[in-house]
mmCIF file of C-alpha atoms and ligand atoms in Angstrom:
data_model
loop_
_atom_site.group_PDB
_atom_site.id
_atom_site.type_symbol
_atom_site.label_atom_id
_atom_site.label_comp_id
_atom_site.label_asym_id
_atom_site.label_seq_id
_atom_site.Cartn_x
_atom_site.Cartn_y
_atom_site.Cartn_z
ATOM 1 C CA MET A 158 17.750 15.000 -33.517
ATOM 2 C CA GLU A 159 16.111 15.315 -36.937
ATOM 3 C CA ARG A 160 16.182 18.743 -38.611
ATOM 4 C CA ILE A 161 13.797 20.439 -41.020
ATOM 5 C CA ALA A 162 13.948 23.734 -42.921
ATOM 6 C CA VAL A 163 11.094 25.735 -44.431
ATOM 7 C CA LEU A 164 11.097 28.293 -47.245
ATOM 8 C CA THR A 165 8.546 30.278 -49.225
ATOM 9 C CA SER A 166 8.980 30.641 -52.985
ATOM 10 C CA GLY A 167 7.383 32.377 -55.976
ATOM 11 C CA GLY A 168 4.673 35.003 -55.484
ATOM 12 C CA ASP A 169 3.776 35.571 -51.839
ATOM 13 C CA ALA A 170 0.318 34.544 -50.668
ATOM 14 C CA PRO A 171 -1.741 35.401 -47.560
ATOM 15 C CA GLY A 172 -1.566 32.445 -45.188
ATOM 16 C CA MET A 173 2.060 31.572 -45.886
ATOM 17 C CA ASN A 174 2.942 32.795 -42.394
ATOM 18 C CA ALA A 175 0.359 30.536 -40.789
ATOM 19 C CA ALA A 176 1.930 27.611 -42.669
ATOM 20 C CA ILE A 177 5.474 28.529 -41.562
ATOM 21 C CA ARG A 178 4.212 28.857 -38.003
ATOM 22 C CA ALA A 179 2.533 25.466 -38.103
ATOM 23 C CA VAL A 180 5.655 23.765 -39.483
ATOM 24 C CA VAL A 181 7.864 25.311 -36.790
ATOM 25 C CA ARG A 182 5.494 24.649 -33.901
ATOM 26 C CA ALA A 183 4.569 21.104 -34.954
ATOM 27 C CA ALA A 184 8.262 20.298 -35.506
ATOM 28 C CA LEU A 185 9.200 21.443 -32.005
ATOM 29 C CA ILE A 186 6.474 19.294 -30.467
ATOM 30 C CA GLU A 187 7.973 16.277 -32.262
ATOM 31 C CA GLU A 188 11.477 17.287 -31.143
ATOM 32 C CA ILE A 189 12.559 18.107 -34.675
ATOM 33 C CA ILE A 190 14.844 21.150 -34.930
ATOM 34 C CA PRO A 191 13.321 23.818 -37.216
ATOM 35 C CA PHE A 192 15.241 26.136 -39.539
ATOM 36 C CA VAL A 193 14.020 28.820 -41.928
ATOM 37 C CA VAL A 194 15.517 29.755 -45.276
ATOM 38 C CA PHE A 195 15.115 33.457 -46.083
ATOM 39 C CA GLU A 196 14.176 34.588 -49.628
ATOM 40 C CA GLY A 197 13.211 31.264 -51.193
ATOM 41 C CA TYR A 198 15.602 29.318 -53.428
ATOM 42 C CA LYS A 199 17.768 32.452 -53.747
ATOM 43 C CA GLY A 200 18.413 32.381 -50.000
ATOM 44 C CA LEU A 201 18.993 28.653 -50.138
ATOM 45 C CA PHE A 202 21.687 29.193 -52.778
ATOM 46 C CA GLU A 203 23.230 32.016 -50.755
ATOM 47 C CA ASP A 204 23.121 29.920 -47.572
ATOM 48 C CA ASN A 205 20.725 32.312 -45.850
ATOM 49 C CA ILE A 206 19.508 29.672 -43.390
ATOM 50 C CA GLN A 207 18.782 30.128 -39.678
ATOM 51 C CA MET A 208 17.744 27.902 -36.812
ATOM 52 C CA VAL A 209 14.592 29.249 -35.145
ATOM 53 C CA ASP A 210 12.665 28.800 -31.932
ATOM 54 C CA ARG A 211 8.982 28.987 -31.040
ATOM 55 C CA SER A 212 8.971 32.741 -30.640
ATOM 56 C CA PHE A 213 10.248 33.329 -34.176
ATOM 57 C CA VAL A 214 6.737 32.600 -35.447
ATOM 58 C CA SER A 215 4.870 34.512 -32.746
ATOM 59 C CA GLU A 216 2.415 37.175 -33.910
ATOM 60 C CA CYS A 217 2.473 36.120 -37.560
ATOM 61 C CA ILE A 218 -0.635 33.957 -37.995
ATOM 62 C CA ASN A 219 -2.682 37.054 -38.904
ATOM 63 C CA ARG A 220 -0.093 38.733 -41.142
ATOM 64 C CA GLY A 221 -0.100 38.827 -44.945
ATOM 65 C CA GLY A 222 3.019 38.274 -47.047
ATOM 66 C CA THR A 223 5.753 36.011 -45.727
ATOM 67 C CA ILE A 224 7.953 36.825 -42.733
ATOM 68 C CA ILE A 225 10.860 34.882 -44.258
ATOM 69 C CA GLY A 226 10.690 36.594 -47.652
ATOM 70 C CA THR A 227 10.280 35.033 -51.055
ATOM 71 C CA ALA A 228 12.062 35.318 -54.381
ATOM 72 C CA ARG A 229 12.291 33.966 -57.875
ATOM 73 C CA LEU A 230 15.569 32.380 -58.950
ATOM 74 C CA PRO A 231 15.446 31.476 -62.667
ATOM 75 C CA GLN A 232 18.876 29.753 -62.385
ATOM 76 C CA PHE A 233 17.335 27.157 -60.078
ATOM 77 C CA VAL A 234 16.586 25.012 -63.134
ATOM 78 C CA ASN A 235 20.342 24.221 -63.317
ATOM 79 C CA ASP A 236 21.602 21.038 -61.673
ATOM 80 C CA ASP A 237 24.712 22.699 -60.261
ATOM 81 C CA VAL A 238 22.600 25.389 -58.552
ATOM 82 C CA GLN A 239 20.290 22.744 -57.067
ATOM 83 C CA LYS A 240 23.266 20.683 -55.880
ATOM 84 C CA LYS A 241 24.808 23.709 -54.148
ATOM 85 C CA CYS A 242 21.460 24.374 -52.438
ATOM 86 C CA ALA A 243 21.252 20.763 -51.269
ATOM 87 C CA ASP A 244 24.844 20.948 -49.999
ATOM 88 C CA ASN A 245 24.078 24.106 -48.017
ATOM 89 C CA LEU A 246 21.312 22.215 -46.216
ATOM 90 C CA LYS A 247 23.288 19.014 -45.703
ATOM 91 C CA ASP A 248 26.229 21.000 -44.273
ATOM 92 C CA LYS A 249 23.861 21.915 -41.429
ATOM 93 C CA GLY A 250 22.617 18.377 -41.004
ATOM 94 C CA ILE A 251 19.294 19.213 -42.658
ATOM 95 C CA THR A 252 17.827 16.652 -45.049
ATOM 96 C CA ASN A 253 14.167 17.692 -44.931
ATOM 97 C CA LEU A 254 12.816 20.834 -46.582
ATOM 98 C CA VAL A 255 9.280 22.237 -46.641
ATOM 99 C CA VAL A 256 8.708 24.312 -49.783
ATOM 100 C CA ILE A 257 5.666 26.590 -49.711
ATOM 101 C CA GLY A 258 4.874 27.851 -53.201
ATOM 102 C CA GLY A 259 3.143 27.170 -56.479
ATOM 103 C CA ASP A 260 3.638 24.933 -59.450
ATOM 104 C CA GLY A 261 7.084 26.356 -60.351
ATOM 105 C CA SER A 262 8.344 25.983 -56.798
ATOM 106 C CA TYR A 263 7.129 22.353 -56.779
ATOM 107 C CA ARG A 264 9.155 21.645 -59.936
ATOM 108 C CA GLY A 265 12.198 23.175 -58.317
ATOM 109 C CA ALA A 266 11.607 21.060 -55.208
ATOM 110 C CA LEU A 267 11.448 17.876 -57.275
ATOM 111 C CA GLY A 268 14.791 18.829 -58.830
ATOM 112 C CA LEU A 269 16.299 19.376 -55.403
ATOM 113 C CA SER A 270 15.053 15.999 -54.181
ATOM 114 C CA ARG A 271 17.522 14.309 -56.571
ATOM 115 C CA PHE A 272 20.367 15.572 -54.392
ATOM 116 C CA GLY A 273 19.489 13.820 -51.148
ATOM 117 C CA ILE A 274 16.918 16.257 -49.763
ATOM 118 C CA ARG A 275 13.433 15.055 -48.897
ATOM 119 C CA VAL A 276 11.064 17.835 -49.902
ATOM 120 C CA ILE A 277 7.542 18.318 -48.621
ATOM 121 C CA CYS A 278 5.599 20.858 -50.694
ATOM 122 C CA LEU A 279 2.701 22.973 -49.462
ATOM 123 C CA PRO A 280 0.535 24.851 -51.982
ATOM 124 C CA GLY A 281 1.081 28.567 -51.364
ATOM 125 C CA THR A 282 -0.149 30.771 -54.197
ATOM 126 C CA ILE A 283 -3.164 32.943 -54.861
ATOM 127 C CA ASP A 284 -3.475 31.368 -58.331
ATOM 128 C CA ASN A 285 -4.956 28.046 -57.116
ATOM 129 C CA ASP A 286 -2.814 26.213 -59.652
ATOM 130 C CA ALA A 287 -0.645 23.987 -57.454
ATOM 131 C CA PRO A 288 -0.664 20.223 -58.063
ATOM 132 C CA GLY A 289 -2.376 17.742 -55.767
ATOM 133 C CA THR A 290 -4.869 20.062 -54.116
ATOM 134 C CA ASP A 291 -8.320 21.481 -54.682
ATOM 135 C CA TYR A 292 -7.394 24.758 -52.986
ATOM 136 C CA THR A 293 -4.165 26.630 -52.365
ATOM 137 C CA ILE A 294 -3.171 28.772 -49.405
ATOM 138 C CA GLY A 295 -3.946 32.399 -50.336
ATOM 139 C CA PHE A 296 -6.642 31.743 -52.916
ATOM 140 C CA ASP A 297 -9.547 32.429 -50.566
ATOM 141 C CA THR A 298 -8.083 35.696 -49.283
ATOM 142 C CA ALA A 299 -7.284 36.938 -52.791
ATOM 143 C CA LEU A 300 -10.756 35.961 -53.936
ATOM 144 C CA ASN A 301 -12.314 37.972 -51.105
ATOM 145 C CA THR A 302 -10.096 40.959 -51.923
ATOM 146 C CA ILE A 303 -11.181 40.799 -55.551
ATOM 147 C CA VAL A 304 -14.851 40.457 -54.632
ATOM 148 C CA GLU A 305 -14.639 43.489 -52.358
ATOM 149 C CA ALA A 306 -12.978 45.519 -55.124
ATOM 150 C CA ILE A 307 -15.582 44.459 -57.698
ATOM 151 C CA ASP A 308 -18.421 45.311 -55.305
ATOM 152 C CA ARG A 309 -17.003 48.844 -55.142
ATOM 153 C CA LEU A 310 -16.698 49.009 -58.917
ATOM 154 C CA ARG A 311 -20.285 47.800 -59.218
ATOM 155 C CA ASP A 312 -21.507 50.847 -57.273
ATOM 156 C CA THR A 313 -19.922 53.334 -59.623
ATOM 157 C CA SER A 314 -20.571 51.231 -62.720
ATOM 158 C CA ASN A 315 -24.258 51.102 -61.892
ATOM 159 C CA SER A 316 -24.480 54.817 -61.075
ATOM 160 C CA HIS A 317 -22.967 55.757 -64.437
ATOM 161 C CA GLN A 318 -24.582 52.983 -66.531
ATOM 162 C CA ARG A 319 -21.128 51.800 -67.548
ATOM 163 C CA CYS A 320 -19.423 48.588 -68.421
ATOM 164 C CA SER A 321 -16.553 47.763 -66.011
ATOM 165 C CA ILE A 322 -13.762 45.438 -67.038
ATOM 166 C CA ILE A 323 -11.792 43.994 -64.135
ATOM 167 C CA GLU A 324 -8.489 42.244 -64.820
ATOM 168 C CA VAL A 325 -7.524 39.730 -62.136
ATOM 169 C CA MET A 326 -4.396 37.653 -61.501
ATOM 170 C CA GLY A 327 -4.017 33.904 -61.841
ATOM 171 C CA ARG A 328 -1.106 33.568 -64.261
ATOM 172 C CA HIS A 329 -2.466 30.836 -66.567
ATOM 173 C CA CYS A 330 -5.222 29.656 -64.239
ATOM 174 C CA GLY A 331 -8.734 31.124 -64.432
ATOM 175 C CA ASP A 332 -9.883 30.060 -60.954
ATOM 176 C CA LEU A 333 -9.696 33.554 -59.457
ATOM 177 C CA ALA A 334 -11.604 34.921 -62.451
ATOM 178 C CA VAL A 335 -14.382 32.322 -62.471
ATOM 179 C CA HIS A 336 -14.895 32.310 -58.700
ATOM 180 C CA ALA A 337 -14.874 36.125 -58.545
ATOM 181 C CA GLY A 338 -17.152 36.335 -61.582
ATOM 182 C CA ILE A 339 -19.738 34.061 -60.006
ATOM 183 C CA ALA A 340 -19.465 35.783 -56.616
ATOM 184 C CA THR A 341 -20.165 39.182 -58.175
ATOM 185 C CA GLY A 342 -22.723 38.133 -60.793
ATOM 186 C CA ALA A 343 -20.511 39.208 -63.690
ATOM 187 C CA GLU A 344 -21.955 39.389 -67.181
ATOM 188 C CA LEU A 345 -18.878 37.760 -68.692
ATOM 189 C CA ILE A 346 -15.959 35.748 -67.334
ATOM 190 C CA LEU A 347 -12.971 35.453 -69.633
ATOM 191 C CA SER A 348 -9.988 33.220 -68.950
ATOM 192 C CA SER A 349 -7.704 30.845 -70.808
ATOM 193 C CA GLU A 350 -10.070 27.978 -69.920
ATOM 194 C CA ARG A 351 -12.837 29.691 -71.855
ATOM 195 C CA VAL A 352 -11.586 32.070 -74.475
ATOM 196 C CA MET A 353 -14.198 33.916 -76.511
ATOM 197 C CA THR A 354 -13.629 35.730 -79.765
ATOM 198 C CA LYS A 355 -13.800 39.515 -79.671
ATOM 199 C CA GLU A 356 -16.904 39.266 -81.831
ATOM 200 C CA ASN A 357 -18.665 36.982 -79.322
ATOM 201 C CA ILE A 358 -17.722 39.219 -76.427
ATOM 202 C CA LEU A 359 -19.066 42.329 -78.108
ATOM 203 C CA ASP A 360 -22.241 40.507 -79.189
ATOM 204 C CA GLU A 361 -22.907 39.230 -75.657
ATOM 205 C CA LEU A 362 -22.446 42.668 -74.142
ATOM 206 C CA PHE A 363 -24.557 44.275 -76.848
ATOM 207 C CA ASN A 364 -27.376 41.797 -76.249
ATOM 208 C CA ALA A 365 -27.182 42.301 -72.485
ATOM 209 C CA LYS A 366 -27.490 46.045 -72.954
ATOM 210 C CA ALA A 367 -30.394 45.560 -75.375
ATOM 211 C CA SER A 368 -32.142 43.371 -72.797
ATOM 212 C CA GLY A 369 -32.188 46.367 -70.458
ATOM 213 C CA LYS A 370 -29.120 45.826 -68.283
ATOM 214 C CA ARG A 371 -28.162 49.088 -66.669
ATOM 215 C CA HIS A 372 -24.482 48.214 -66.273
ATOM 216 C CA GLU A 373 -22.177 45.275 -66.974
ATOM 217 C CA LEU A 374 -19.248 43.636 -65.207
ATOM 218 C CA VAL A 375 -16.632 41.737 -67.186
ATOM 219 C CA VAL A 376 -14.000 39.764 -65.245
ATOM 220 C CA VAL A 377 -10.886 38.963 -67.276
ATOM 221 C CA SER A 378 -7.856 36.859 -66.353
ATOM 222 C CA GLU A 379 -4.509 38.520 -66.832
ATOM 223 C CA ASN A 380 -2.532 37.907 -70.032
ATOM 224 C CA LEU A 381 -5.625 37.459 -72.207
ATOM 225 C CA PHE A 382 -6.367 40.918 -73.582
ATOM 226 C CA ASP A 383 -5.168 44.489 -73.461
ATOM 227 C CA VAL A 384 -8.087 45.519 -71.257
ATOM 228 C CA ASN A 385 -7.810 49.229 -72.107
ATOM 229 C CA LYS A 386 -8.049 48.412 -75.793
ATOM 230 C CA LEU A 387 -10.988 46.098 -75.077
ATOM 231 C CA ALA A 388 -12.698 48.980 -73.250
ATOM 232 C CA GLU A 389 -12.329 51.190 -76.344
ATOM 233 C CA GLU A 390 -13.809 48.479 -78.548
ATOM 234 C CA ILE A 391 -16.771 47.998 -76.202
ATOM 235 C CA GLU A 392 -17.439 51.733 -76.174
ATOM 236 C CA GLU A 393 -17.366 51.807 -79.944
ATOM 237 C CA LYS A 394 -19.256 48.589 -80.809
ATOM 238 C CA VAL A 395 -21.628 48.208 -77.838
ATOM 239 C CA GLY A 396 -22.222 51.908 -77.326
ATOM 240 C CA MET A 397 -21.619 51.769 -73.588
ATOM 241 C CA GLU A 398 -19.145 53.904 -71.677
ATOM 242 C CA THR A 399 -16.488 51.498 -70.390
ATOM 243 C CA ARG A 400 -13.650 51.612 -67.854
ATOM 244 C CA ALA A 401 -10.955 49.001 -67.288
ATOM 245 C CA THR A 402 -9.379 48.347 -63.883
ATOM 246 C CA VAL A 403 -6.308 46.180 -63.408
ATOM 247 C CA LEU A 404 -6.403 45.056 -59.775
ATOM 248 C CA GLY A 405 -2.712 44.080 -59.764
ATOM 249 C CA HIS A 406 -0.726 43.301 -56.638
ATOM 250 C CA ILE A 407 -3.470 44.530 -54.296
ATOM 251 C CA GLN A 408 -4.757 40.976 -54.767
ATOM 252 C CA ARG A 409 -1.686 39.436 -53.153
ATOM 253 C CA GLY A 410 -1.633 41.467 -49.947
ATOM 254 C CA GLY A 411 -3.682 41.715 -46.801
ATOM 255 C CA ARG A 412 -4.522 39.671 -43.739
ATOM 256 C CA PRO A 413 -5.269 36.053 -44.521
ATOM 257 C CA SER A 414 -8.904 34.969 -44.297
ATOM 258 C CA GLY A 415 -9.915 32.564 -41.563
ATOM 259 C CA LYS A 416 -10.236 29.830 -44.174
ATOM 260 C CA ASP A 417 -6.675 30.356 -45.435
ATOM 261 C CA ARG A 418 -5.305 30.369 -41.892
ATOM 262 C CA VAL A 419 -6.982 27.060 -41.117
ATOM 263 C CA LEU A 420 -5.883 25.493 -44.413
ATOM 264 C CA ALA A 421 -2.302 26.673 -43.931
ATOM 265 C CA SER A 422 -2.148 25.547 -40.312
ATOM 266 C CA LEU A 423 -3.510 22.065 -41.029
ATOM 267 C CA MET A 424 -1.202 21.642 -44.005
ATOM 268 C CA GLY A 425 1.847 22.843 -42.088
ATOM 269 C CA ALA A 426 1.164 20.362 -39.293
ATOM 270 C CA ARG A 427 0.594 17.587 -41.831
ATOM 271 C CA ALA A 428 4.030 18.275 -43.337
ATOM 272 C CA ILE A 429 5.560 17.202 -40.041
ATOM 273 C CA ASP A 430 3.370 14.064 -40.022
ATOM 274 C CA ALA A 431 4.707 13.262 -43.505
ATOM 275 C CA LEU A 432 8.254 13.549 -42.232
ATOM 276 C CA LYS A 433 7.502 11.321 -39.230
ATOM 277 C CA MET A 434 5.796 8.766 -41.437
ATOM 278 C CA ASP A 435 8.869 8.582 -43.653
ATOM 279 C CA PHE A 436 7.153 9.624 -46.860
ATOM 280 C CA ASP A 437 9.413 10.225 -49.853
ATOM 281 C CA SER A 438 9.303 13.671 -51.432
ATOM 282 C CA CYS A 439 5.647 14.581 -51.339
ATOM 283 C CA CYS A 440 3.083 17.338 -51.404
ATOM 284 C CA VAL A 441 0.302 18.153 -48.989
ATOM 285 C CA GLY A 442 -3.086 19.063 -50.424
ATOM 286 C CA MET A 443 -6.748 19.494 -49.614
ATOM 287 C CA VAL A 444 -8.643 16.933 -51.668
ATOM 288 C CA ASN A 445 -12.368 16.405 -51.180
ATOM 289 C CA ASN A 446 -12.175 18.317 -47.918
ATOM 290 C CA GLN A 447 -9.425 16.114 -46.492
ATOM 291 C CA VAL A 448 -5.816 17.111 -45.929
ATOM 292 C CA VAL A 449 -3.795 14.479 -47.774
ATOM 293 C CA VAL A 450 -0.145 13.672 -48.484
ATOM 294 C CA GLN A 451 0.670 12.496 -51.996
ATOM 295 C CA ASP A 452 3.754 11.630 -54.019
ATOM 296 C CA LEU A 453 5.271 14.803 -55.477
ATOM 297 C CA LYS A 454 6.279 13.504 -58.884
ATOM 298 C CA THR A 455 2.961 11.740 -59.432
ATOM 299 C CA CYS A 456 1.084 14.963 -58.683
ATOM 300 C CA LEU A 457 3.323 17.018 -60.954
ATOM 301 C CA ASP A 458 2.682 14.557 -63.786
ATOM 302 C CA VAL A 459 -1.083 15.022 -63.580
ATOM 303 C CA VAL A 460 -2.511 17.689 -65.880
ATOM 304 C CA ARG A 461 -4.751 19.899 -63.790
ATOM 305 C CA MET A 462 -8.262 19.967 -65.260
ATOM 306 C CA PRO A 463 -10.269 23.176 -64.914
ATOM 307 C CA ASP A 464 -13.822 22.930 -63.614
ATOM 308 C CA LEU A 465 -15.534 23.914 -66.867
ATOM 309 C CA GLY A 466 -18.923 23.355 -65.251
ATOM 310 C CA MET A 467 -18.400 26.559 -63.300
ATOM 311 C CA TYR A 468 -18.238 28.526 -66.535
ATOM 312 C CA THR A 469 -21.437 26.895 -67.757
ATOM 313 C CA ASP A 470 -23.151 27.610 -64.446
ATOM 314 C CA SER A 471 -22.004 31.229 -64.533
ATOM 315 C CA GLU A 472 -24.105 31.691 -67.677
ATOM 316 C CA ARG A 473 -27.241 31.086 -65.620
ATOM 317 C CA LEU A 474 -26.123 33.187 -62.696
ATOM 318 C CA LYS A 475 -25.421 36.569 -64.222
HETATM 319 P P1 LIG B 235 5.240 29.608 -58.280
HETATM 320 O O1 LIG B 235 5.970 28.686 -57.392
HETATM 321 O O2 LIG B 235 4.290 30.490 -57.547
HETATM 322 O O3 LIG B 235 4.618 28.906 -59.479
HETATM 323 P P2 LIG B 235 7.372 30.529 -60.036
HETATM 324 O O4 LIG B 235 6.857 29.814 -61.240
HETATM 325 O O5 LIG B 235 7.881 31.909 -60.227
HETATM 326 O O6 LIG B 235 6.299 30.655 -58.869
HETATM 327 O O7 LIG B 235 8.506 29.609 -59.445
HETATM 328 C C1 LIG B 235 9.215 29.993 -58.281
HETATM 329 C C2 LIG B 235 10.650 29.552 -58.401
HETATM 330 O O8 LIG B 235 10.693 28.121 -58.533
HETATM 331 C C3 LIG B 235 11.392 30.055 -59.643
HETATM 332 O O9 LIG B 235 11.915 31.348 -59.484
HETATM 333 C C4 LIG B 235 12.499 29.032 -59.746
HETATM 334 O O10 LIG B 235 13.490 29.307 -58.802
HETATM 335 C C5 LIG B 235 11.788 27.745 -59.344
HETATM 336 N N1 LIG B 235 11.301 27.028 -60.533
HETATM 337 C C6 LIG B 235 10.238 27.334 -61.308
HETATM 338 N N2 LIG B 235 10.085 26.452 -62.312
HETATM 339 C C7 LIG B 235 11.100 25.563 -62.188
HETATM 340 C C8 LIG B 235 11.532 24.396 -62.925
HETATM 341 N N3 LIG B 235 10.861 23.953 -63.995
HETATM 342 N N4 LIG B 235 12.612 23.741 -62.477
HETATM 343 C C9 LIG B 235 13.283 24.161 -61.391
HETATM 344 N N5 LIG B 235 12.953 25.238 -60.653
HETATM 345 C C10 LIG B 235 11.880 25.932 -61.041
HETATM 346 O O1 LIG B 236 1.799 33.552 -58.951
HETATM 347 C C1 LIG B 236 1.230 34.641 -58.303
HETATM 348 C C2 LIG B 236 1.171 35.838 -59.224
HETATM 349 O O2 LIG B 236 0.605 36.917 -58.504
HETATM 350 C C3 LIG B 236 0.415 35.618 -60.536
HETATM 351 O O3 LIG B 236 -0.968 35.676 -60.373
HETATM 352 C C4 LIG B 236 0.985 36.725 -61.377
HETATM 353 O O4 LIG B 236 0.937 36.372 -62.738
HETATM 354 C C5 LIG B 236 2.404 36.814 -60.910
HETATM 355 O O5 LIG B 236 2.468 36.213 -59.629
HETATM 356 C C6 LIG B 236 2.930 38.223 -60.821
HETATM 357 O O6 LIG B 236 4.273 38.157 -60.486
HETATM 358 P P1 LIG B 236 5.138 39.406 -60.004
HETATM 359 O O7 LIG B 236 4.828 39.652 -58.572
HETATM 360 O O8 LIG B 236 6.543 38.973 -60.209
HETATM 361 O O9 LIG B 236 4.736 40.572 -60.856
#
């Protein structure tokens, strides 16, 4: 009987459990023996691999995080590390591996595929930056967490006539920032896709205040500015009391939204279809509202284009 293993890698994301569950359950229906690898590529290297049954994934569809753990293993870029990982799988008769993670995990998976393992990648990251998909598992939940947090900040910001800066995650991708900014009617959305000079930022906020705005929300992607320093500059140049809030890892936790559970479940099941249909190493994505299977290397070669129109639209929506 064919065998398949599943691991989660990189930052955890709500909905990863629903994806693991779908892989295990869909595999069993097709009489494929499922295994899990604990702690991502680190566990794969350390041979932390276990055969599982149906009940292993019971009661996890609604849980945040990942029940099989995740990790980052910088040494995974080395061929000898990847070969050892592939050997650990092959020693157990496993030649198929589902990798649930982001862009980095996909690159690792492609490396592993050179050593006789067919990899099937599922996009699991709150950053929405995985190749070959419009949306990643975890993005919707994180977005809703951010929106709820900003709604709370709006209350106090409005009461005190303050400017609130909110730093959100996304690594180098501004999708969380731009979606959250639009959903909360932010005055400014700053991310690597649309960098503004300090001068422009201060001018915009000054003009907004002059136009009679009682308070202002500024959503900023991580790694762009020192938000506490930016708050001081706004206080000084715009003349508005300002507070900065870094939302941090709160954004990664919590029960997955219904949308993420559905996405993860459909993608997990499709991974088993890809195996049955004898695809080479591939990735599953949601493209134009359809769950699709595409070639992994081809998707990794495509430069992901940000939807700049959203930034333009946000100008009219604040
Ligand atoms: P994500 O998958 O969410 O983007 P990371 O970028 O941290 O998260 O990647 C997760 C893991 O994938 C890394 O710790 C490493 O083991 C592996 N990885 C990342 N980039 C590469 C690469 N270029 N080649 C091989 N493995 C990689
Ligand atoms: O990739 C998910 C993510 O949460 C990014 O948004 C963020 O830059 C990074 O992981 C944080 O990583 P860590 O949990 O190692 O601090």
